[in-house]
N, CA, C and O of each residue as an XYZ file, in Angstrom:
324
protein
N    -196.325    -33.371   -109.844
C    -195.078    -34.114   -109.783
C    -194.642    -34.455   -111.197
O    -195.448    -34.940   -111.991
N    -193.424    -34.220   -111.514
C    -192.883    -34.622   -112.801
C    -192.145    -35.935   -112.600
O    -191.256    -36.034   -111.755
N    -192.513    -36.923   -113.368
C    -191.854    -38.225   -113.200
C    -191.133    -38.638   -114.474
O    -190.978    -39.830   -114.739
N    -190.702    -37.689   -115.247
C    -189.970    -38.044   -116.451
C    -190.888    -38.158   -117.633
O    -191.031    -37.209   -118.404
N    -191.513    -39.299   -117.791
C    -192.425    -39.481   -118.922
C    -193.591    -40.343   -118.497
O    -193.485    -41.136   -117.561
N    -194.679    -40.187   -119.173
C    -195.847    -41.022   -118.938
C    -196.376    -41.481   -120.279
O    -196.457    -40.702   -121.229
N    -196.734    -42.750   -120.350
C    -197.333    -43.304   -121.552
C    -198.631    -43.967   -121.126
O    -198.634    -44.812   -120.231
N    -199.717    -43.595   -121.753
C    -201.006    -44.158   -121.382
C    -201.571    -44.998   -122.516
O    -201.630    -44.547   -123.660
N    -201.982    -46.211   -122.200
C    -202.630    -47.115   -123.127
C    -204.022    -47.402   -122.580
O    -204.263    -47.181   -121.393
N    -204.940    -47.884   -123.402
C    -206.286    -48.162   -122.896
C    -206.329    -49.136   -121.724
O    -207.210    -49.021   -120.872
N    -205.404    -50.092   -121.656
C    -205.475    -51.085   -120.590
C    -204.257    -51.098   -119.681
O    -204.245    -51.839   -118.698
N    -203.230    -50.305   -119.972
C    -202.033    -50.338   -119.141
C    -201.439    -48.938   -119.041
O    -201.393    -48.205   -120.029
N    -200.982    -48.567   -117.835
C    -200.299    -47.300   -117.619
C    -198.858    -47.596   -117.262
O    -198.574    -48.520   -116.500
N    -197.965    -46.821   -117.805
C    -196.553    -46.969   -117.490
C    -196.031    -45.607   -117.078
O    -196.253    -44.615   -117.773
N    -195.344    -45.557   -115.958
C    -194.679    -44.327   -115.531
C    -193.222    -44.680   -115.278
O    -192.926    -45.752   -114.750
N    -192.323    -43.797   -115.644
C    -190.908    -44.068   -115.448
C    -190.190    -42.823   -114.977
O    -190.501    -41.712   -115.407
N    -189.219    -43.015   -114.085
C    -188.360    -41.931   -113.628
C    -186.997    -42.548   -113.360
O    -186.882    -43.569   -112.681
N    -185.980    -41.919   -113.897
C    -184.628    -42.449   -113.771
C    -184.635    -43.905   -114.243
O    -184.960    -44.178   -115.399
N    -184.281    -44.834   -113.365
C    -184.266    -46.243   -113.770
C    -185.467    -47.005   -113.231
O    -185.571    -48.215   -113.428
N    -186.373    -46.311   -112.554
C    -187.560    -46.961   -112.007
C    -188.677    -46.976   -113.037
O    -188.875    -46.012   -113.776
N    -189.406    -48.091   -113.074
C    -190.504    -48.248   -114.021
C    -191.678    -48.895   -113.300
O    -191.519    -49.900   -112.607
N    -192.868    -48.304   -113.471
C    -194.082    -48.809   -112.843
C    -195.094    -49.109   -113.927
O    -195.378    -48.253   -114.765
N    -195.648    -50.327   -113.924
C    -196.694    -50.709   -114.873
C    -197.935    -51.104   -114.085
O    -197.870    -51.926   -113.171
N    -199.067    -50.506   -114.452
C    -200.338    -50.815   -113.794
C    -201.379    -51.042   -114.870
O    -201.550    -50.212   -115.762
N    -202.081    -52.175   -114.786
C    -203.165    -52.457   -115.724
C    -204.489    -52.052   -115.086
O    -204.705    -52.267   -113.894
N    -205.364    -51.470   -115.884
C    -206.684    -51.089   -115.416
C    -207.405    -52.323   -114.867
O    -207.459    -53.360   -115.529
N    -207.957    -52.208   -113.655
C    -208.733    -53.289   -113.065
C    -207.930    -54.413   -112.446
O    -208.509    -55.402   -111.998
N    -206.603    -54.290   -112.406
C    -205.748    -55.348   -111.871
C    -205.174    -54.917   -110.527
O    -204.784    -53.760   -110.365
N    -205.117    -55.822   -109.572
C    -204.540    -55.520   -108.259
C    -203.054    -55.870   -108.167
O    -202.463    -55.821   -107.088
N    -202.459    -56.222   -109.301
C    -201.019    -56.500   -109.357
C    -200.364    -55.463   -110.262
O    -200.782    -55.270   -111.403
N    -199.335    -54.798   -109.744
C    -198.531    -53.867   -110.535
C    -197.167    -54.512   -110.751
O    -196.819    -55.483   -110.079
N    -196.407    -53.976   -111.678
C    -195.043    -54.441   -111.910
C    -194.117    -53.242   -111.715
O    -194.214    -52.241   -112.426
N    -193.217    -53.365   -110.738
C    -192.255    -52.309   -110.438
C    -190.868    -52.863   -110.704
O    -190.412    -53.784   -110.027
N    -190.203    -52.292   -111.697
C    -188.866    -52.767   -112.072
C    -188.843    -54.289   -112.248
O    -187.972    -54.977   -111.717
N    -189.815    -54.792   -112.998
C    -189.942    -56.207   -113.345
C    -190.311    -57.119   -112.175
O    -190.207    -58.339   -112.299
N    -190.742    -56.553   -111.035
C    -191.190    -57.356   -109.897
C    -192.673    -57.105   -109.658
O    -193.119    -55.958   -109.678
N    -193.445    -58.179   -109.429
C    -194.879    -58.042   -109.165
C    -195.110    -57.547   -107.741
O    -194.474    -58.007   -106.792
N    -196.042    -56.591   -107.616
C    -196.377    -56.004   -106.320
C    -197.895    -55.926   -106.210
O    -198.563    -55.513   -107.158
N    -198.451    -56.322   -105.051
C    -199.894    -56.266   -104.842
C    -200.311    -54.837   -104.492
O    -199.681    -54.175   -103.667
N    -201.381    -54.379   -105.132
C    -201.935    -53.047   -104.877
C    -203.074    -53.132   -103.865
O    -203.759    -54.152   -103.785
N    -203.278    -52.069   -103.096
C    -204.443    -51.962   -102.215
C    -205.675    -51.565   -103.016
O    -206.797    -51.929   -102.666
N    -205.459    -50.816   -104.093
C    -206.549    -50.308   -104.928
C    -206.151    -50.457   -106.390
O    -205.027    -50.128   -106.769
N    -207.060    -50.948   -107.199
C    -206.774    -51.091   -108.628
C    -206.919    -49.746   -109.341
O    -207.608    -48.850   -108.853
N    -206.281    -49.613   -110.474
C    -206.471    -48.446   -111.341
C    -207.808    -48.595   -112.050
O    -208.242    -49.711   -112.337
N    -208.461    -47.477   -112.333
C    -209.757    -47.523   -113.006
C    -209.958    -46.267   -113.849
O    -209.218    -45.292   -113.719
N    -210.966    -46.306   -114.709
C    -211.266    -45.192   -115.607
C    -212.511    -44.452   -115.121
O    -213.482    -45.071   -114.687
N    -212.472    -43.107   -115.199
C    -213.618    -42.258   -114.911
C    -213.656    -41.177   -115.983
O    -212.710    -40.402   -116.119
N    -214.730    -41.125   -116.734
C    -214.881    -40.109   -117.782
C    -213.661    -40.026   -118.704
O    -213.163    -38.939   -118.997
N    -213.192    -41.179   -119.149
C    -212.052    -41.264   -120.067
C    -210.725    -40.835   -119.442
O    -209.774    -40.531   -120.162
N    -210.653    -40.809   -118.130
C    -209.418    -40.473   -117.423
C    -209.000    -41.663   -116.572
O    -209.841    -42.379   -116.028
N    -207.698    -41.863   -116.466
C    -207.164    -42.984   -115.710
C    -206.880    -42.553   -114.276
O    -206.171    -41.575   -114.042
N    -207.437    -43.285   -113.322
C    -207.196    -43.036   -111.904
C    -206.278    -44.138   -111.390
O    -206.583    -45.324   -111.521
N    -205.159    -43.740   -110.807
C    -204.201    -44.710   -110.266
C    -203.967    -44.403   -108.789
O    -204.190    -43.274   -108.353
N    -203.521    -45.389   -108.017
C    -203.200    -45.140   -106.612
C    -201.955    -44.253   -106.516
O    -200.830    -44.724   -106.684
N    -202.174    -42.973   -106.246
C    -201.104    -41.981   -106.330
C    -199.980    -42.234   -105.326
O    -198.812    -42.024   -105.653
N    -200.306    -42.678   -104.116
C    -199.246    -42.955   -103.148
C    -198.346    -44.077   -103.664
O    -197.121    -43.965   -103.618
N    -198.949    -45.149   -104.149
C    -198.168    -46.276   -104.645
C    -197.245    -45.854   -105.789
O    -196.048    -46.140   -105.758
N    -197.793    -45.181   -106.788
C    -197.001    -44.772   -107.951
C    -195.894    -43.809   -107.528
O    -194.745    -43.957   -107.943
N    -196.240    -42.833   -106.710
C    -195.253    -41.844   -106.266
C    -194.107    -42.500   -105.508
O    -192.938    -42.245   -105.798
N    -194.442    -43.342   -104.537
C    -193.401    -43.995   -103.742
C    -192.576    -44.969   -104.578
O    -191.371    -45.101   -104.360
N    -193.203    -45.648   -105.524
C    -192.471    -46.574   -106.391
C    -191.465    -45.836   -107.262
O    -190.452    -46.403   -107.671
N    -191.750    -44.565   -107.543
C    -190.835    -43.753   -108.351
C    -189.875    -42.940   -107.480
O    -189.168    -42.068   -107.984
N    -189.851    -43.225   -106.173
C    -188.873    -42.613   -105.286
C    -189.305    -41.333   -104.612
O    -188.472    -40.661   -104.004
N    -190.570    -40.966   -104.693
C    -191.043    -39.736   -104.066
C    -191.486    -40.005   -102.629
O    -191.782    -41.140   -102.257
N    -191.524    -38.942   -101.835
C    -192.047    -39.001   -100.478
C    -193.477    -38.481   -100.513
O    -193.750    -37.459   -101.143
N    -194.394    -39.176    -99.839
C    -195.808    -38.794    -99.851
C    -196.262    -38.544    -98.418
O    -196.087    -39.395    -97.545
N    -196.843    -37.377    -98.184
C    -197.381    -37.029    -96.871
C    -198.828    -36.584    -97.017
O    -199.150    -35.810    -97.920
N    -199.707    -37.065    -96.136
C    -201.113    -36.695    -96.138
C    -201.350    -35.670    -95.038
O    -201.019    -35.912    -93.878
N    -201.923    -34.524    -95.399
C    -202.295    -33.467    -94.463
C    -203.801    -33.570    -94.240
O    -204.587    -33.003    -94.999
N    -204.201    -34.300    -93.193
C    -205.622    -34.550    -92.934
C    -206.386    -33.270    -92.620
O    -207.549    -33.129    -92.999
N    -205.743    -32.349    -91.937
C    -206.409    -31.096    -91.565
C    -206.863    -30.322    -92.799
O    -207.970    -29.783    -92.828
N    -206.010    -30.270    -93.812
C    -206.305    -29.511    -95.033
C    -206.743    -30.390    -96.197
O    -206.954    -29.896    -97.305
N    -206.883    -31.709    -95.947
C    -207.266    -32.658    -96.994
C    -206.381    -32.496    -98.233
O    -206.863    -32.373    -99.359
N    -205.077    -32.501    -97.981
C    -204.103    -32.251    -99.045
C    -203.020    -33.311    -99.014
O    -202.584    -33.734    -97.942
N    -202.589    -33.735   -100.179
C    -201.465    -34.665   -100.275
C    -200.258    -33.882   -100.775
O    -200.367    -33.079   -101.701
N    -199.106    -34.124   -100.150
C    -197.854    -33.483   -100.541
C    -196.931    -34.552   -101.094
O    -196.612    -35.524   -100.408
N    -196.501    -34.371   -102.336
C    -195.583    -35.306   -102.978
C    -194.297    -34.555   -103.287
O    -194.307    -33.556   -104.006
N    -193.205    -35.036   -102.744
C    -191.922    -34.390   -102.998
C    -190.954    -35.404   -103.588
O    -190.948    -36.577   -103.213
N    -190.143    -34.930   -104.513
C    -189.146    -35.789   -105.141
C    -187.762    -35.302   -104.771
O    -187.554    -34.130   -104.456
N    -186.829    -36.222   -104.817
C    -185.437    -35.865   -104.565
C    -184.858    -35.254   -105.820
O    -185.209    -35.654   -106.930
N    -183.985    -34.302   -105.654
C    -183.376    -33.639   -106.821
C    -182.097    -34.287   -107.194
O    -181.446    -33.864   -108.150
């Protein structure tokens, strides 16, 4: 999924698309979406120097549709053009 731009910091991730902005801090269950606080089901965390974020939350916050295909263990993320 292309979401415009991504900026990664050691303690905070920011993703932006169009006018939507998502901020997630590593280890925090509160995200900020367009300057509003939102509770997360899962915190962002680091594994082997890589940042893991809740992909459904980030995708939907940026306006994408997320579908889980349980049969094939696949997630489908689609964006509007």
